[in-house]
PDB file of C-alpha atoms in Angstrom:
ATOM      1  CA  MET A   1       0.010  -0.004   0.013  1.00 38.00           C
ATOM      2  CA  THR A   2       1.322   3.429  -0.935  1.00 43.00           C
ATOM      3  CA  THR A   3       1.033   6.110   1.750  1.00 45.00           C
ATOM      4  CA  GLU A   4       0.143   9.704   0.914  1.00 39.00           C
ATOM      5  CA  SER A   5       3.754  10.810   1.419  1.00 48.00           C
ATOM      6  CA  GLN A   6       4.973   8.024  -0.862  1.00 48.00           C
ATOM      7  CA  ALA A   7       2.385   9.056  -3.469  1.00 44.00           C
ATOM      8  CA  LEU A   8       3.628  12.636  -3.275  1.00 44.00           C
ATOM      9  CA  SER A   9       7.152  11.368  -3.682  1.00 53.00           C
ATOM     10  CA  LEU A  10       6.133   9.312  -6.696  1.00 57.00           C
ATOM     11  CA  GLY A  11       4.528  12.383  -8.266  1.00 57.00           C
ATOM     12  CA  SER A  12       7.637  14.456  -7.562  1.00 59.00           C
ATOM     13  CA  MET A  13       9.914  11.752  -8.942  1.00 56.00           C
ATOM     14  CA  ALA A  14       7.820  11.342 -12.100  1.00 55.00           C
ATOM     15  CA  GLU A  15       8.030  15.094 -12.612  1.00 58.00           C
ATOM     16  CA  ALA A  16      11.794  15.049 -12.037  1.00 58.00           C
ATOM     17  CA  LEU A  17      12.255  12.268 -14.640  1.00 61.00           C
ATOM     18  CA  THR A  18      10.362  14.232 -17.327  1.00 62.00           C
ATOM     19  CA  GLY A  19      12.681  15.119 -20.204  1.00 67.00           C
ATOM     20  CA  SER A  20      15.483  12.965 -18.809  1.00 87.00           C
ATOM     21  CA  LEU A  21      17.280   9.862 -20.040  1.00 92.00           C
ATOM     22  CA  SER A  22      14.972   7.793 -17.790  1.00 90.00           C
ATOM     23  CA  GLU A  23      11.934   9.108 -19.629  1.00 90.00           C
ATOM     24  CA  THR A  24      13.538   8.475 -23.040  1.00 93.00           C
ATOM     25  CA  MET A  25      14.192   4.843 -22.021  1.00 96.00           C
ATOM     26  CA  GLY A  26      10.640   4.369 -20.746  1.00 96.00           C
ATOM     27  CA  ILE A  27      11.500   3.953 -17.091  1.00 96.00           C
ATOM     28  CA  GLU A  28       8.488   4.083 -14.806  1.00 96.00           C
ATOM     29  CA  VAL A  29       8.977   4.396 -11.024  1.00 96.00           C
ATOM     30  CA  THR A  30       6.174   2.474  -9.308  1.00 96.00           C
ATOM     31  CA  GLU A  31       7.280   2.742  -5.648  1.00 96.00           C
ATOM     32  CA  ALA A  32       9.587   5.219  -3.975  1.00 96.00           C
ATOM     33  CA  SER A  33      10.738   5.658  -0.401  1.00 96.00           C
ATOM     34  CA  THR A  34      14.035   5.778   1.454  1.00 97.00           C
ATOM     35  CA  GLU A  35      13.545   2.062   2.244  1.00 97.00           C
ATOM     36  CA  ARG A  36      12.826   0.797  -1.273  1.00 98.00           C
ATOM     37  CA  VAL A  37      12.478   2.038  -4.829  1.00 97.00           C
ATOM     38  CA  VAL A  38      10.911  -0.067  -7.592  1.00 98.00           C
ATOM     39  CA  GLY A  39      10.649   0.677 -11.271  1.00 97.00           C
ATOM     40  CA  ARG A  40      10.371  -1.000 -14.639  1.00 98.00           C
ATOM     41  CA  MET A  41      11.641  -0.477 -18.146  1.00 98.00           C
ATOM     42  CA  PRO A  42      10.747  -2.065 -21.491  1.00 98.00           C
ATOM     43  CA  VAL A  43      13.319  -4.261 -23.203  1.00 98.00           C
ATOM     44  CA  ARG A  44      12.149  -3.098 -26.630  1.00 97.00           C
ATOM     45  CA  GLY A  45      14.033   0.041 -27.646  1.00 96.00           C
ATOM     46  CA  ASN A  46      16.662  -0.622 -24.945  1.00 97.00           C
ATOM     47  CA  HIS A  47      18.424  -3.540 -26.608  1.00 96.00           C
ATOM     48  CA  GLN A  48      21.695  -4.027 -28.439  1.00 95.00           C
ATOM     49  CA  PRO A  49      21.926  -5.073 -32.143  1.00 94.00           C
ATOM     50  CA  PHE A  50      21.334  -8.759 -31.311  1.00 93.00           C
ATOM     51  CA  GLY A  51      18.010  -8.003 -29.609  1.00 95.00           C
ATOM     52  CA  LEU A  52      19.276  -8.527 -26.068  1.00 97.00           C
ATOM     53  CA  LEU A  53      18.695  -5.978 -23.340  1.00 98.00           C
ATOM     54  CA  HIS A  54      21.708  -3.608 -23.490  1.00 98.00           C
ATOM     55  CA  GLY A  55      23.899  -3.838 -20.367  1.00 97.00           C
ATOM     56  CA  GLY A  56      24.108  -0.031 -20.352  1.00 97.00           C
ATOM     57  CA  ALA A  57      20.321   0.114 -20.197  1.00 98.00           C
ATOM     58  CA  SER A  58      20.388  -2.016 -17.059  1.00 98.00           C
ATOM     59  CA  CYS A  59      22.880   0.424 -15.553  1.00 98.00           C
ATOM     60  CA  VAL A  60      20.618   3.345 -16.429  1.00 97.00           C
ATOM     61  CA  LEU A  61      17.665   1.652 -14.724  1.00 98.00           C
ATOM     62  CA  ALA A  62      19.816   0.819 -11.680  1.00 98.00           C
ATOM     63  CA  GLU A  63      21.231   4.329 -11.398  1.00 97.00           C
ATOM     64  CA  SER A  64      17.804   5.945 -11.905  1.00 96.00           C
ATOM     65  CA  LEU A  65      16.229   3.912  -9.080  1.00 97.00           C
ATOM     66  CA  GLY A  66      19.129   4.325  -6.664  1.00 98.00           C
ATOM     67  CA  SER A  67      19.226   8.039  -7.416  1.00 96.00           C
ATOM     68  CA  VAL A  68      15.539   8.393  -6.662  1.00 96.00           C
ATOM     69  CA  GLY A  69      16.051   6.810  -3.246  1.00 97.00           C
ATOM     70  CA  SER A  70      19.192   8.847  -2.601  1.00 97.00           C
ATOM     71  CA  THR A  71      17.339  12.044  -3.562  1.00 96.00           C
ATOM     72  CA  LEU A  72      14.535  11.264  -1.112  1.00 97.00           C
ATOM     73  CA  HIS A  73      17.142  10.683   1.625  1.00 97.00           C
ATOM     74  CA  ALA A  74      19.207  13.766   0.725  1.00 97.00           C
ATOM     75  CA  ALA A  75      16.135  15.996   0.740  1.00 96.00           C
ATOM     76  CA  LYS A  76      15.736  15.449   4.491  1.00 96.00           C
ATOM     77  CA  SER A  77      18.850  17.580   5.026  1.00 96.00           C
ATOM     78  CA  GLY A  78      18.374  20.013   2.131  1.00 96.00           C
ATOM     79  CA  ARG A  79      20.961  18.224  -0.064  1.00 97.00           C
ATOM     80  CA  VAL A  80      20.858  16.671  -3.494  1.00 96.00           C
ATOM     81  CA  ALA A  81      22.256  13.329  -4.643  1.00 96.00           C
ATOM     82  CA  VAL A  82      24.769  12.779  -7.458  1.00 96.00           C
ATOM     83  CA  GLY A  83      26.004   9.388  -8.571  1.00 96.00           C
ATOM     84  CA  ILE A  84      29.735   8.760  -8.030  1.00 98.00           C
ATOM     85  CA  GLU A  85      30.086   5.007  -8.614  1.00 98.00           C
ATOM     86  CA  ILE A  86      28.101   2.196 -10.219  1.00 98.00           C
ATOM     87  CA  ASN A  87      28.886  -1.411 -11.012  1.00 98.00           C
ATOM     88  CA  ALA A  88      26.814  -4.143 -12.555  1.00 98.00           C
ATOM     89  CA  THR A  89      26.980  -7.879 -13.022  1.00 98.00           C
ATOM     90  CA  HIS A  90      24.809  -9.191 -15.905  1.00 98.00           C
ATOM     91  CA  HIS A  91      23.501 -12.664 -15.126  1.00 98.00           C
ATOM     92  CA  ARG A  92      21.230 -13.476 -18.091  1.00 97.00           C
ATOM     93  CA  SER A  93      19.745 -11.825 -21.129  1.00 96.00           C
ATOM     94  CA  ALA A  94      16.268 -10.443 -21.655  1.00 98.00           C
ATOM     95  CA  THR A  95      14.795 -10.206 -25.104  1.00 97.00           C
ATOM     96  CA  GLU A  96      11.201  -9.091 -24.601  1.00 97.00           C
ATOM     97  CA  GLY A  97       8.725  -7.641 -22.131  1.00 98.00           C
ATOM     98  CA  HIS A  98       9.932  -5.514 -19.243  1.00 98.00           C
ATOM     99  CA  VAL A  99      12.642  -5.666 -16.625  1.00 98.00           C
ATOM    100  CA  THR A 100      11.916  -4.559 -13.066  1.00 98.00           C
ATOM    101  CA  GLY A 101      14.466  -3.102 -10.693  1.00 98.00           C
ATOM    102  CA  THR A 102      14.232  -3.056  -6.920  1.00 98.00           C
ATOM    103  CA  ALA A 103      16.640  -0.805  -5.078  1.00 98.00           C
ATOM    104  CA  THR A 104      17.305  -1.262  -1.353  1.00 98.00           C
ATOM    105  CA  PRO A 105      19.680   0.841   0.740  1.00 98.00           C
ATOM    106  CA  VAL A 106      22.961  -0.537   1.999  1.00 98.00           C
ATOM    107  CA  HIS A 107      23.966   2.744   3.702  1.00 98.00           C
ATOM    108  CA  LEU A 108      22.133   6.050   4.121  1.00 98.00           C
ATOM    109  CA  GLY A 109      24.571   8.472   5.636  1.00 98.00           C
ATOM    110  CA  ARG A 110      25.187  12.206   5.904  1.00 97.00           C
ATOM    111  CA  THR A 111      27.342  12.468   2.795  1.00 97.00           C
ATOM    112  CA  LEU A 112      26.971   9.095   1.019  1.00 98.00           C
ATOM    113  CA  ALA A 113      24.105   6.788   0.109  1.00 98.00           C
ATOM    114  CA  THR A 114      24.702   3.276  -1.296  1.00 98.00           C
ATOM    115  CA  TRP A 115      22.051   1.059  -2.863  1.00 98.00           C
ATOM    116  CA  ASP A 116      21.842  -2.556  -4.080  1.00 98.00           C
ATOM    117  CA  ILE A 117      19.664  -2.912  -7.148  1.00 98.00           C
ATOM    118  CA  ALA A 118      18.319  -6.268  -8.352  1.00 98.00           C
ATOM    119  CA  ILE A 119      16.867  -6.350 -11.895  1.00 98.00           C
ATOM    120  CA  THR A 120      14.575  -9.189 -12.912  1.00 98.00           C
ATOM    121  CA  ASP A 121      12.684 -10.187 -16.055  1.00 98.00           C
ATOM    122  CA  ASP A 122       8.950 -10.825 -16.402  1.00 98.00           C
ATOM    123  CA  GLN A 123       9.524 -14.419 -15.153  1.00 98.00           C
ATOM    124  CA  ASP A 124      11.202 -13.015 -11.977  1.00 98.00           C
ATOM    125  CA  ARG A 125      14.630 -14.339 -13.104  1.00 98.00           C
ATOM    126  CA  LYS A 126      17.563 -12.171 -12.076  1.00 98.00           C
ATOM    127  CA  VAL A 127      18.969 -10.345 -15.083  1.00 98.00           C
ATOM    128  CA  CYS A 128      21.429  -7.975 -13.341  1.00 98.00           C
ATOM    129  CA  THR A 129      22.749  -7.057  -9.905  1.00 98.00           C
ATOM    130  CA  SER A 130      24.090  -3.547  -9.474  1.00 98.00           C
ATOM    131  CA  ARG A 131      25.403  -1.286  -6.702  1.00 98.00           C
ATOM    132  CA  LEU A 132      25.225   2.494  -6.787  1.00 98.00           C
ATOM    133  CA  THR A 133      26.834   5.042  -4.500  1.00 98.00           C
ATOM    134  CA  CYS A 134      25.677   8.672  -4.528  1.00 98.00           C
ATOM    135  CA  MET A 135      27.306  11.635  -2.823  1.00 98.00           C
ATOM    136  CA  LEU A 136      24.975  13.969  -1.027  1.00 98.00           C
ATOM    137  CA  ILE A 137      25.932  17.609  -1.726  1.00 97.00           C
ATOM    138  CA  GLU A 138      24.603  21.088  -1.249  1.00 96.00           C
ATOM    139  CA  PRO A 139      22.392  22.085  -4.196  1.00 94.00           C
ATOM    140  CA  PRO A 140      24.395  23.743  -6.970  1.00 89.00           C
ATOM    141  CA  GLN A 141      23.839  27.483  -7.411  1.00 88.00           C
ATOM    142  CA  ARG A 142      22.074  28.344 -10.674  1.00 77.00           C
TER     143      ARG A 142
END
């Protein structure tokens, strides 16, 4: 069940993704809190020439979800989150349907936030495991 504050966060996150790489790739965030972020992305349009989900697309999904969670955490102290490190292990290919990513925090600190992201296919088989670390910084001056 999504609480009102989570729904507001989802609305804010959807607005933040508008016009971004996440929107271009068709990423949809379906759940967002500092405890868990879930989103999905179509394989079609995010594949490499052989029709397999592109490994870089998996990284974009992972970074997008971990960044959403980091942003929610950083906002508590008036900061913003920027990615500083990501890694990914690709376990199997996906050729159709959607992949779903679930990000869970490993560490939510004052200056760093680290997330584990598991990406699965429509049959709930693990496609990719990723880890993202974001630095929490003061908002840049515009």
